[in-house]
Amino acid sequence: MSIAGIDVGATLCKLALQRDGVAVAHYPSSDLGGVRALVEAWGPRRIGVTGGGADRLGPEIGGVLLKHVSEFEAWGRGGAAVAALDGVSLPAKHLLVSLGTGTSVLLVDGHRVERVGGTALGGGTVVGLGRLILGTGVFDEIMALAAQGDRRTVDLLVSDVYRAGATSILRDLTASSFAKLESTRREDLAHALLGLVGENVALICGGLARASGVDTVVYCGSTLAENPMLETIVGEITTLFGHRPVFLPRGAFCGAVGAATLA
């Protein structure tokens, strides 16, 4: 039996089809006509939907009634399923981070899922500030600029504040984002923008991990998809503060896979 899951986020709509394995796809959340057409072509027997925009899909697709499921439950169930698909072993208790337009942090403990925090920083921040300071709100263009940049010429580092040997804090850590501005090259500003989002997301997750008594932080979400620069920033900070970062290659589809599982 084929089962579809749909996760309608603020920016992207993610889809998953369970039938002899798992197929995934995504559309802009503004293109729900394309979403409906793909699901009708898939012809699933059951459809689970989740996410803040799920009610915009209507009551049915292709004559199949939609089952609405809790977003947090969908992500918790989908995270384990996607990890298994990607060959990643997760401890029963871990943090699951959805880094999308904004960031939501879930504590997963077996089948129990609880939202323990989050931040308004995310891919939406990158796009919005990119439009403001870089002249482009196209995510891929911002990533291409960042790949050619050096945020150390934009951010104030610990080494800029303390003389050598004056502090035990690692000297290449950021003391203040955008506070140096020796360079205003678009490439350097783009890289600093990634640092602003990535470092702060990782710091927030580190604090929540410590408070929740977990060692492993599983990072997912569309903003991290095929984004090695942001993954490196997030991973380095997470590791530095004593936690194990895990990145799921298909982590953007946790909610959609979970919605299908719960349909």
XYZ file of N, CA and C in Angstrom:
789
model
N 0.843 -1.199 0.000
C 0.000 0.000 0.000
C 0.878 1.249 0.000
N 0.550 2.214 -0.823
C 1.309 3.456 -0.872
C 0.677 4.495 0.060
N 1.535 5.199 0.783
C 1.096 6.218 1.742
C 1.919 7.474 1.500
N 1.262 8.614 1.437
C 1.950 9.882 1.232
C 1.922 10.715 2.499
N 2.982 11.479 2.701
C 3.045 12.447 3.798
C 3.415 13.798 3.237
N 2.786 14.846 3.754
C 3.013 16.207 3.286
C 3.269 17.102 4.497
N 4.364 17.849 4.446
C 4.720 18.781 5.511
C 4.779 20.177 4.903
N 3.781 20.995 5.219
C 3.675 22.324 4.623
C 4.297 23.345 5.566
N 5.513 23.773 5.259
C 6.202 24.754 6.075
C 5.975 26.167 5.580
N 6.681 27.115 6.203
C 6.504 28.516 5.840
C 7.075 28.828 4.460
N 8.134 28.102 4.066
C 8.803 28.376 2.802
C 8.670 27.220 1.817
N 8.895 26.000 2.298
C 8.867 24.822 1.437
C 7.808 23.831 1.901
N 7.251 23.122 0.928
C 6.360 22.007 1.199
C 7.103 20.728 0.845
N 7.311 19.860 1.835
C 8.049 18.617 1.631
C 7.074 17.454 1.527
N 7.366 16.519 0.609
C 6.504 15.374 0.380
C 7.304 14.085 0.468
N 6.647 13.037 0.930
C 7.267 11.716 0.975
C 6.223 10.676 0.576
N 6.657 9.679 -0.178
C 5.796 8.567 -0.588
C 6.427 7.271 -0.121
N 5.697 6.524 0.710
C 6.155 5.217 1.161
C 5.533 4.145 0.277
N 6.366 3.546 -0.573
C 5.924 2.463 -1.443
C 7.189 1.805 -2.011
N 7.490 0.610 -1.521
C 8.727 -0.065 -1.928
C 9.924 0.862 -1.724
N 10.027 1.390 -0.513
C 11.028 2.396 -0.203
C 10.366 3.747 -0.022
N 11.161 4.792 0.012
C 10.630 6.142 0.232
C 11.122 7.070 -0.872
N 10.180 7.749 -1.533
C 10.503 8.783 -2.510
C 10.163 10.132 -1.891
N 10.986 11.163 -2.169
C 10.751 12.476 -1.583
C 10.778 13.539 -2.677
N 10.153 14.666 -2.373
C 10.128 15.803 -3.293
C 9.796 17.045 -2.484
N 10.016 18.208 -3.086
C 9.613 19.442 -2.418
C 9.195 20.485 -3.441
N 8.323 21.374 -2.983
C 7.832 22.486 -3.783
C 7.842 23.737 -2.906
N 7.855 24.925 -3.502
C 7.594 26.121 -2.690
C 6.210 26.009 -2.056
N 6.072 26.488 -0.843
C 4.774 26.404 -0.175
C 3.710 27.237 -0.872
N 4.138 28.120 -1.766
C 3.190 28.907 -2.557
C 2.615 28.108 -3.725
N 3.202 26.950 -4.023
C 2.774 26.154 -5.182
C 2.051 24.884 -4.722
N 0.942 25.060 -4.025
C 0.208 23.891 -3.560
C -0.511 23.193 -4.711
N -0.700 23.893 -5.831
C -1.247 23.225 -7.012
C -0.293 22.154 -7.512
N 0.997 22.460 -7.534
C 1.994 21.473 -7.920
C 2.056 20.317 -6.953
N 1.898 20.624 -5.665
C 1.886 19.575 -4.639
C 0.728 18.620 -4.872
N -0.459 19.166 -5.078
C -1.647 18.330 -5.283
C -1.492 17.479 -6.542
N -0.933 18.079 -7.607
C -0.776 17.331 -8.859
C 0.175 16.154 -8.670
N 1.270 16.343 -7.940
C 2.216 15.247 -7.725
C 1.588 14.145 -6.885
N 0.875 14.529 -5.835
C 0.253 13.519 -4.978
C -0.801 12.738 -5.747
N -1.576 13.424 -6.578
C -2.568 12.720 -7.400
C -1.883 11.739 -8.347
N -0.727 12.132 -8.888
C 0.019 11.225 -9.773
C 0.553 10.021 -9.000
N 0.935 10.234 -7.765
C 1.397 9.125 -6.923
C 0.263 8.138 -6.639
N -0.966 8.653 -6.461
C -2.124 7.804 -6.189
C -2.061 7.033 -4.884
N -1.716 7.678 -3.761
C -1.635 6.947 -2.494
C -3.009 6.550 -1.969
N -3.016 5.521 -1.131
C -4.264 5.077 -0.492
C -4.554 5.886 0.763
N -3.494 6.379 1.400
C -3.664 7.222 2.597
C -2.720 8.417 2.481
N -3.144 9.553 3.089
C -2.337 10.770 3.048
C -2.343 11.407 4.430
N -1.167 11.596 4.997
C -1.028 12.322 6.251
C -0.437 13.690 5.982
N -0.939 14.714 6.659
C -0.452 16.080 6.442
C -0.114 16.718 7.786
N 0.877 17.604 7.754
C 1.297 18.300 8.958
C 1.891 19.640 8.558
N 2.256 20.447 9.534
C 2.850 21.750 9.263
C 1.847 22.877 9.358
N 2.375 24.096 9.524
C 1.518 25.257 9.744
C 0.591 25.581 8.599
N 0.933 25.178 7.371
C 0.087 25.489 6.229
C -0.741 24.331 5.732
N -0.819 23.251 6.512
C -1.502 22.040 6.042
C -2.979 22.265 5.760
N -3.613 23.189 6.489
C -5.041 23.405 6.278
C -5.336 24.006 4.908
N -4.313 24.567 4.250
C -4.507 25.161 2.929
C -4.662 24.109 1.834
N -4.390 22.858 2.153
C -4.515 21.784 1.162
C -5.957 21.355 0.937
N -6.861 21.779 1.815
C -8.247 21.352 1.690
C -8.492 20.015 2.364
N -9.684 19.454 2.222
C -10.035 18.229 2.944
C -9.543 16.947 2.292
N -9.248 16.990 0.976
C -8.857 15.753 0.290
C -7.982 16.066 -0.918
N -7.276 15.060 -1.371
C -6.512 15.146 -2.612
C -6.772 13.872 -3.407
N -7.235 14.030 -4.634
C -7.510 12.872 -5.479
C -8.524 11.923 -4.883
N -9.472 12.479 -4.130
C -10.515 11.656 -3.523
C -10.104 10.978 -2.226
N -8.884 11.212 -1.761
C -8.404 10.609 -0.508
C -8.455 11.674 0.588
N -9.154 11.372 1.677
C -9.245 12.315 2.785
C -7.884 12.492 3.436
N -7.589 13.725 3.825
C -6.312 14.027 4.465
C -6.424 13.833 5.977
N -5.420 13.184 6.552
C -5.362 13.021 7.997
C -4.333 13.990 8.553
N -4.780 14.909 9.390
C -3.881 15.885 9.991
C -3.238 15.280 11.242
N -1.929 15.419 11.328
C -1.200 14.869 12.470
C -0.367 15.972 13.105
N -0.062 15.813 14.386
C 0.736 16.782 15.127
C 2.108 16.964 14.472
N 2.519 18.217 14.289
C 3.812 18.478 13.663
C 4.961 17.920 14.489
N 4.880 18.081 15.811
C 5.972 17.602 16.656
C 6.036 16.078 16.649
N 4.873 15.442 16.702
C 4.846 13.979 16.657
C 5.341 13.473 15.313
N 4.954 14.169 14.232
C 5.409 13.771 12.899
C 6.924 13.875 12.797
N 7.498 14.950 13.313
C 8.941 15.112 13.253
C 9.652 14.077 14.118
N 9.111 13.820 15.307
C 9.745 12.824 16.171
C 9.738 11.437 15.557
N 8.608 11.033 14.999
C 8.516 9.717 14.365
C 9.312 9.695 13.053
N 9.258 10.797 12.305
C 9.957 10.849 11.035
C 11.461 10.905 11.189
N 11.948 11.545 12.260
C 13.390 11.620 12.477
C 14.011 10.246 12.598
N 13.379 9.378 13.378
C 13.895 8.012 13.546
C 13.832 7.247 12.232
N 12.738 7.444 11.483
C 12.589 6.727 10.215
C 13.615 7.190 9.183
N 13.837 8.500 9.100
C 14.805 9.021 8.134
C 16.220 8.599 8.527
N 16.523 8.607 9.814
C 17.836 8.147 10.267
C 18.078 6.703 9.838
N 17.059 5.866 9.993
C 17.192 4.469 9.576
C 17.415 4.367 8.070
N 16.697 5.182 7.297
C 16.871 5.179 5.844
C 18.280 5.600 5.460
N 18.848 6.541 6.216
C 20.183 7.053 5.918
C 21.282 6.238 6.586
N 20.902 5.141 7.269
C 21.892 4.278 7.911
C 22.545 4.892 9.122
N 21.819 5.761 9.823
C 22.352 6.451 11.003
C 21.686 5.887 12.252
N 22.488 5.503 13.219
C 21.975 4.978 14.484
C 21.844 6.115 15.492
N 20.662 6.250 16.093
C 20.416 7.306 17.065
C 20.129 6.709 18.434
N 20.580 7.365 19.496
C 20.178 6.924 20.834
C 18.696 7.181 21.032
N 18.079 6.446 21.953
C 16.636 6.615 22.187
C 16.308 8.039 22.608
N 17.213 8.669 23.367
C 16.978 10.028 23.852
C 17.958 10.981 23.176
N 17.423 11.987 22.467
C 18.257 12.944 21.755
C 17.455 14.199 21.458
N 18.153 15.250 21.057
C 17.468 16.430 20.553
C 17.327 16.310 19.046
N 16.179 16.698 18.532
C 15.922 16.737 17.098
C 15.643 18.186 16.728
N 16.485 18.737 15.863
C 16.417 20.156 15.529
C 15.910 20.331 14.102
N 14.819 21.051 13.961
C 14.278 21.383 12.647
C 14.734 22.792 12.297
N 15.789 22.881 11.470
C 16.341 24.181 11.071
C 15.787 24.517 9.696
N 14.657 25.190 9.712
C 13.995 25.578 8.476
C 13.958 27.083 8.357
N 12.788 27.654 8.109
C 12.654 29.104 8.057
C 13.035 29.706 9.397
N 12.559 29.090 10.458
C 13.012 29.325 11.825
C 13.515 27.996 12.360
N 13.734 27.913 13.652
C 14.303 26.687 14.225
C 13.473 26.221 15.410
N 13.099 24.950 15.393
C 12.371 24.334 16.491
C 13.188 23.164 17.025
N 13.217 23.014 18.346
C 14.042 21.989 18.981
C 13.133 21.048 19.783
N 13.210 19.753 19.462
C 12.381 18.743 20.106
C 13.252 17.803 20.925
N 12.741 17.407 22.069
C 13.365 16.347 22.856
C 12.641 15.051 22.533
N 13.375 14.104 21.975
C 12.823 12.798 21.638
C 13.337 11.785 22.648
N 12.424 11.075 23.283
C 12.788 10.044 24.260
C 11.932 8.824 23.964
N 12.442 7.927 23.121
C 11.637 6.808 22.650
C 10.536 7.329 21.755
N 9.274 7.029 22.100
C 8.137 7.528 21.327
C 7.582 8.834 21.893
N 8.193 9.336 22.950
C 7.731 10.595 23.545
C 8.468 11.758 22.906
N 7.716 12.760 22.453
C 8.289 13.922 21.789
C 7.768 15.183 22.473
N 8.696 16.088 22.818
C 8.323 17.324 23.495
C 9.134 18.476 22.904
N 8.462 19.555 22.588
C 9.195 20.741 22.139
C 9.795 21.419 23.363
N 11.118 21.615 23.342
C 11.800 22.193 24.500
C 12.353 23.586 24.217
N 12.231 24.046 22.974
C 12.713 25.386 22.679
C 12.858 25.618 21.194
N 13.533 26.709 20.867
C 13.763 27.061 19.469
C 14.234 28.491 19.373
N 14.286 28.993 18.173
C 14.707 30.369 17.934
C 14.108 30.840 16.615
N 13.915 32.150 16.520
C 13.416 32.731 15.277
C 14.494 32.781 14.200
N 15.737 32.466 14.553
C 16.810 32.427 13.566
C 16.699 31.168 12.715
N 16.919 31.318 11.423
C 16.866 30.166 10.526
C 17.090 30.612 9.096
N 16.646 29.780 8.166
C 16.817 30.104 6.759
C 16.096 31.371 6.351
N 14.986 31.653 7.000
C 14.274 32.897 6.716
C 15.105 34.118 7.064
N 15.895 34.008 8.129
C 16.801 35.091 8.519
C 17.855 35.317 7.445
N 18.419 34.210 6.939
C 19.432 34.303 5.887
C 18.854 34.984 4.651
N 17.672 34.579 4.246
C 17.051 35.139 3.041
C 16.670 36.606 3.251
N 16.065 36.909 4.399
C 15.628 38.281 4.654
C 16.791 39.255 4.754
N 17.814 38.898 5.543
C 18.969 39.778 5.670
C 19.796 39.790 4.385
N 19.773 38.672 3.652
C 20.437 38.656 2.358
C 19.828 39.675 1.416
N 18.527 39.762 1.425
C 17.845 40.753 0.582
C 18.231 42.171 1.008
N 18.388 42.360 2.328
C 18.671 43.686 2.867
C 20.114 44.126 2.614
N 21.082 43.237 2.890
C 22.487 43.671 2.858
C 23.271 43.146 1.657
N 22.729 42.136 0.974
C 23.445 41.577 -0.173
C 22.784 41.889 -1.506
N 21.540 42.342 -1.440
C 20.833 42.647 -2.680
C 20.237 41.431 -3.350
N 20.190 40.303 -2.635
C 19.540 39.108 -3.176
C 18.895 38.319 -2.039
N 17.676 37.847 -2.292
C 16.993 36.978 -1.347
C 16.897 35.554 -1.853
N 17.728 35.227 -2.857
C 17.750 33.871 -3.408
C 18.751 33.045 -2.608
N 18.261 32.013 -1.941
C 19.090 31.257 -1.003
C 20.345 30.707 -1.674
N 20.204 30.106 -2.847
C 21.357 29.519 -3.521
C 22.398 30.572 -3.888
N 21.953 31.757 -4.243
C 22.894 32.828 -4.565
C 23.659 33.272 -3.320
N 22.980 33.322 -2.197
C 23.644 33.690 -0.937
C 24.686 32.643 -0.565
N 24.348 31.363 -0.771
C 25.309 30.300 -0.458
C 26.527 30.382 -1.366
N 26.315 30.711 -2.641
C 27.432 30.832 -3.573
C 28.347 31.989 -3.181
N 27.768 33.092 -2.730
C 28.578 34.206 -2.242
C 29.365 33.797 -0.996
N 28.694 33.155 -0.057
C 29.337 32.769 1.204
C 30.514 31.836 0.976
N 30.424 30.988 -0.045
C 31.501 30.042 -0.332
C 32.793 30.750 -0.718
N 32.678 32.004 -1.155
C 33.852 32.783 -1.558
C 34.254 33.811 -0.507
N 33.616 33.775 0.660
C 33.841 34.809 1.666
C 34.641 34.345 2.867
N 34.982 35.293 3.713
C 35.723 35.031 4.956
C 35.115 35.900 6.052
N 34.344 35.299 6.922
C 33.632 36.064 7.937
C 34.542 36.627 9.015
N 35.779 36.195 9.083
C 36.710 36.731 10.072
C 37.042 38.199 9.807
N 36.771 38.669 8.589
C 36.984 40.082 8.278
C 35.758 40.938 8.614
N 34.685 40.265 9.013
C 33.433 40.956 9.339
C 33.117 40.844 10.830
N 33.299 39.635 11.389
C 32.977 39.379 12.793
C 34.153 39.738 13.701
N 33.842 40.270 14.876
C 34.854 40.517 15.907
C 35.144 39.202 16.615
N 36.406 38.779 16.625
C 36.797 37.517 17.229
C 37.306 37.729 18.650
N 37.357 36.648 19.415
C 37.941 36.709 20.760
C 39.370 37.231 20.688
N 40.105 36.813 19.659
C 41.499 37.247 19.510
C 41.615 38.745 19.223
N 40.531 39.368 18.754
C 40.547 40.810 18.538
C 40.345 41.572 19.841
N 39.815 40.900 20.846
C 39.480 41.550 22.112
C 40.554 41.309 23.170
N 41.053 40.071 23.234
C 42.039 39.701 24.258
C 43.401 39.480 23.627
N 44.434 39.935 24.296
C 45.792 39.669 23.839
C 46.118 38.193 24.062
N 47.098 37.702 23.391
C 47.497 36.292 23.504
C 47.788 35.927 24.944
N 47.197 34.812 25.398
C 47.411 34.303 26.746
C 46.531 34.942 27.801
N 45.673 35.908 27.406
C 44.865 36.617 28.401
C 43.548 35.922 28.715
N 43.186 34.907 27.949
C 41.934 34.196 28.187
C 42.069 32.746 27.779
N 41.279 31.903 28.439
C 41.274 30.483 28.080
C 40.271 30.179 26.975
N 39.469 31.156 26.594
C 38.485 30.968 25.530
C 39.212 30.847 24.197
N 38.753 29.930 23.352
C 39.380 29.771 22.043
C 39.346 31.090 21.280
N 40.494 31.458 20.772
C 40.669 32.802 20.238
C 40.002 33.027 18.886
N 39.657 31.953 18.180
C 39.005 32.134 16.879
C 37.483 32.076 16.986
N 36.954 32.049 18.219
C 35.507 32.121 18.390
C 35.020 33.539 18.130
N 33.760 33.660 17.743
C 33.168 34.971 17.486
C 32.808 35.646 18.797
N 33.324 36.856 18.991
C 32.944 37.653 20.158
C 31.688 38.464 19.874
N 31.573 38.973 18.637
C 30.397 39.746 18.263
C 30.219 39.714 16.745
N 29.091 39.214 16.299
C 28.825 39.122 14.868
C 28.715 40.501 14.238
N 29.366 40.696 13.100
C 29.309 41.913 12.300
C 29.937 43.130 13.000
N 30.672 42.923 14.085
C 31.180 44.062 14.860
C 32.519 44.587 14.362
N 33.234 43.846 13.513
C 34.528 44.313 13.007
C 34.363 45.093 11.711
N 33.756 44.489 10.737
C 33.467 45.124 9.444
C 34.697 45.750 8.796
N 35.821 45.039 8.856
C 36.970 45.469 8.064
C 36.670 45.324 6.574
N 35.770 44.409 6.256
C 35.365 44.196 4.874
C 33.855 44.300 4.765
N 33.412 44.895 3.668
C 31.971 44.898 3.358
C 31.721 44.235 2.007
N 32.670 43.383 1.578
C 32.457 42.588 0.369
C 31.218 41.715 0.559
N 30.431 41.580 -0.478
C 29.220 40.775 -0.389
C 29.537 39.346 0.022
N 30.653 38.810 -0.488
C 31.025 37.438 -0.163
C 31.305 37.281 1.336
N 32.034 38.235 1.913
C 32.366 38.161 3.334
C 31.126 38.377 4.198
N 30.274 39.294 3.777
C 29.026 39.532 4.520
C 28.131 38.298 4.479
N 28.079 37.625 3.332
C 27.258 36.418 3.217
C 27.771 35.324 4.152
N 29.098 35.153 4.217
C 29.658 34.142 5.108
C 29.388 34.500 6.568
N 29.486 35.781 6.902
C 29.185 36.224 8.263
C 27.718 35.999 8.615
N 26.849 36.149 7.625
C 25.422 35.917 7.852
C 25.169 34.454 8.215
N 25.861 33.538 7.522
C 25.748 32.125 7.885
C 26.270 31.880 9.294
N 27.380 32.547 9.635
C 27.929 32.395 10.975
C 26.975 32.892 12.044
N 26.345 34.022 11.792
C 25.382 34.573 12.745
C 24.282 33.567 13.052
N 23.715 32.969 12.009
C 22.617 32.014 12.201
C 23.132 30.700 12.769
N 24.176 30.137 12.154
C 24.647 28.819 12.552
C 25.177 28.764 13.964
N 26.006 29.738 14.346
C 26.581 29.718 15.691
C 25.502 29.864 16.755
N 24.561 30.768 16.537
C 23.544 30.997 17.562
C 22.559 29.841 17.670
N 22.212 29.224 16.542
C 21.375 28.028 16.604
C 22.084 26.935 17.400
N 23.372 26.725 17.116
C 24.125 25.682 17.817
C 24.273 25.986 19.301
N 24.490 27.250 19.660
C 24.608 27.618 21.071
C 23.303 27.369 21.819
N 22.187 27.735 21.197
C 20.880 27.497 21.820
C 20.639 26.005 21.995
N 20.952 25.232 20.956
C 20.756 23.784 21.038
C 21.672 23.158 22.087
N 22.900 23.679 22.211
C 23.801 23.163 23.229
C 23.263 23.372 24.632
N 22.714 24.558 24.884
C 22.124 24.814 26.192
C 20.925 23.920 26.469
N 20.095 23.705 25.461
C 18.926 22.837 25.630
C 19.337 21.375 25.807
N 20.404 20.971 25.101
C 20.897 19.600 25.256
C 21.392 19.372 26.679
N 22.151 20.327 27.203
C 22.661 20.202 28.569
C 21.512 20.153 29.574
N 20.526 21.032 29.382
C 19.388 21.068 30.312
C 18.552 19.802 30.234
N 18.531 19.165 29.065
C 17.719 17.960 28.870
C 18.490 16.682 29.184
N 19.779 16.799 29.441
C 20.587 15.627 29.774
C 20.831 14.698 28.607
N 21.040 15.268 27.412
C 21.311 14.432 26.242
C 22.684 14.793 25.669
N 23.275 13.819 24.994
C 24.584 14.021 24.384
C 24.510 14.273 22.884
N 23.457 13.780 22.229
C 23.370 13.810 20.777
C 22.352 14.839 20.297
N 22.787 15.684 19.373
C 21.896 16.679 18.772
C 21.783 16.351 17.285
N 20.571 16.024 16.842
C 20.326 15.632 15.457
C 19.776 16.835 14.703
N 20.542 17.301 13.730
C 20.167 18.487 12.974
C 19.516 18.089 11.649
N 18.329 18.655 11.411
C 17.569 18.388 10.194
C 17.039 19.714 9.665
N 16.229 19.647 8.645
C 15.583 20.843 8.126
C 16.135 21.280 6.789
N 15.319 21.995 6.050
C 15.651 22.349 4.668
C 16.818 23.320 4.570
N 17.059 24.142 5.585
C 18.157 25.108 5.511
C 19.514 24.407 5.507
N 19.589 23.225 6.093
C 20.842 22.472 6.135
C 21.026 21.568 4.920
N 19.988 21.385 4.126
C 20.061 20.447 3.006
C 21.130 20.885 2.008
N 22.093 19.995 1.742
C 23.179 20.270 0.792
C 23.835 21.615 1.087
N 24.104 21.868 2.366
C 24.676 23.137 2.812
C 25.872 22.848 3.718
N 27.003 22.406 3.152
C 28.148 22.018 3.976
C 28.743 23.157 4.786
N 28.651 24.397 4.309
C 29.194 25.524 5.065
C 28.454 25.707 6.385
N 27.131 25.721 6.329
C 26.346 25.880 7.548
C 26.497 24.652 8.438
N 26.548 23.472 7.845
C 26.737 22.247 8.613
C 28.054 22.294 9.393
N 29.114 22.796 8.763
C 30.410 22.899 9.435
C 30.346 23.852 10.618
N 29.722 25.015 10.437
C 29.610 25.994 11.516
C 28.830 25.412 12.690
N 27.678 24.821 12.402
C 26.835 24.244 13.455
C 27.557 23.087 14.142
N 28.184 22.224 13.350
C 28.861 21.061 13.914
C 30.022 21.434 14.796
N 30.818 22.428 14.399
C 31.977 22.823 15.191
C 31.567 23.380 16.555
N 30.555 24.218 16.581
C 30.108 24.794 17.855
C 29.491 23.722 18.745
N 28.693 22.838 18.159
C 28.072 21.764 18.937
C 29.137 20.875 19.570
N 30.141 20.508 18.796
C 31.226 19.673 19.302
C 32.031 20.401 20.369
N 32.306 21.673 20.141
C 33.092 22.459 21.071
C 32.465 22.481 22.461
N 31.156 22.498 22.512
C 30.475 22.561 23.798
C 30.057 21.185 24.324
N 30.677 20.135 23.776
C 30.602 18.826 24.400
C 29.477 17.928 23.968
N 28.865 18.201 22.805
C 27.785 17.347 22.330
C 28.124 16.766 20.960
N 27.439 15.681 20.620
C 27.690 15.003 19.343
C 26.678 15.474 18.309
N 27.136 16.169 17.267
C 26.196 16.574 16.212
C 25.994 15.451 15.204
N 24.751 15.270 14.767
C 24.422 14.304 13.725
C 23.610 15.043 12.671
N 23.997 14.862 11.413
C 23.285 15.503 10.301
C 22.705 14.412 9.404
N 21.416 14.479 9.167
C 20.742 13.490 8.319
C 20.651 14.023 6.894
N 21.190 13.289 5.909
C 21.165 13.762 4.518
C 19.758 14.096 4.021
N 18.778 13.322 4.462
C 17.398 13.603 4.042
C 16.573 14.181 5.188
N 17.258 14.905 6.078
C 16.596 15.437 7.263
C 15.514 16.458 6.989
N 15.530 17.079 5.818
C 14.476 18.044 5.498
C 13.104 17.386 5.419
N 13.087 16.058 5.234
C 11.819 15.357 4.991
C 11.315 14.600 6.219
N 11.877 14.884 7.399
C 11.432 14.178 8.607
C 9.940 14.354 8.849
N 9.454 15.580 8.716
C 8.034 15.823 8.962
C 7.144 15.108 7.970
N 7.540 15.097 6.695
C 6.734 14.435 5.670
C 6.735 12.936 5.867
N 7.911 12.350 6.157
C 7.984 10.913 6.395
C 7.180 10.544 7.642
N 7.278 11.371 8.682
C 6.495 11.108 9.894
C 5.010 11.197 9.648
N 4.583 12.170 8.832
C 3.159 12.303 8.516
C 2.655 11.077 7.782
N 3.475 10.536 6.872
C 3.094 9.310 6.163
C 3.013 8.134 7.141
N 3.965 8.046 8.048
C 3.976 6.946 9.009
C 2.747 6.981 9.906
N 2.277 8.178 10.230
C 1.146 8.327 11.154
C -0.202 8.425 10.443
N -0.208 8.394 9.101
C -1.462 8.570 8.345
C -2.420 7.387 8.580
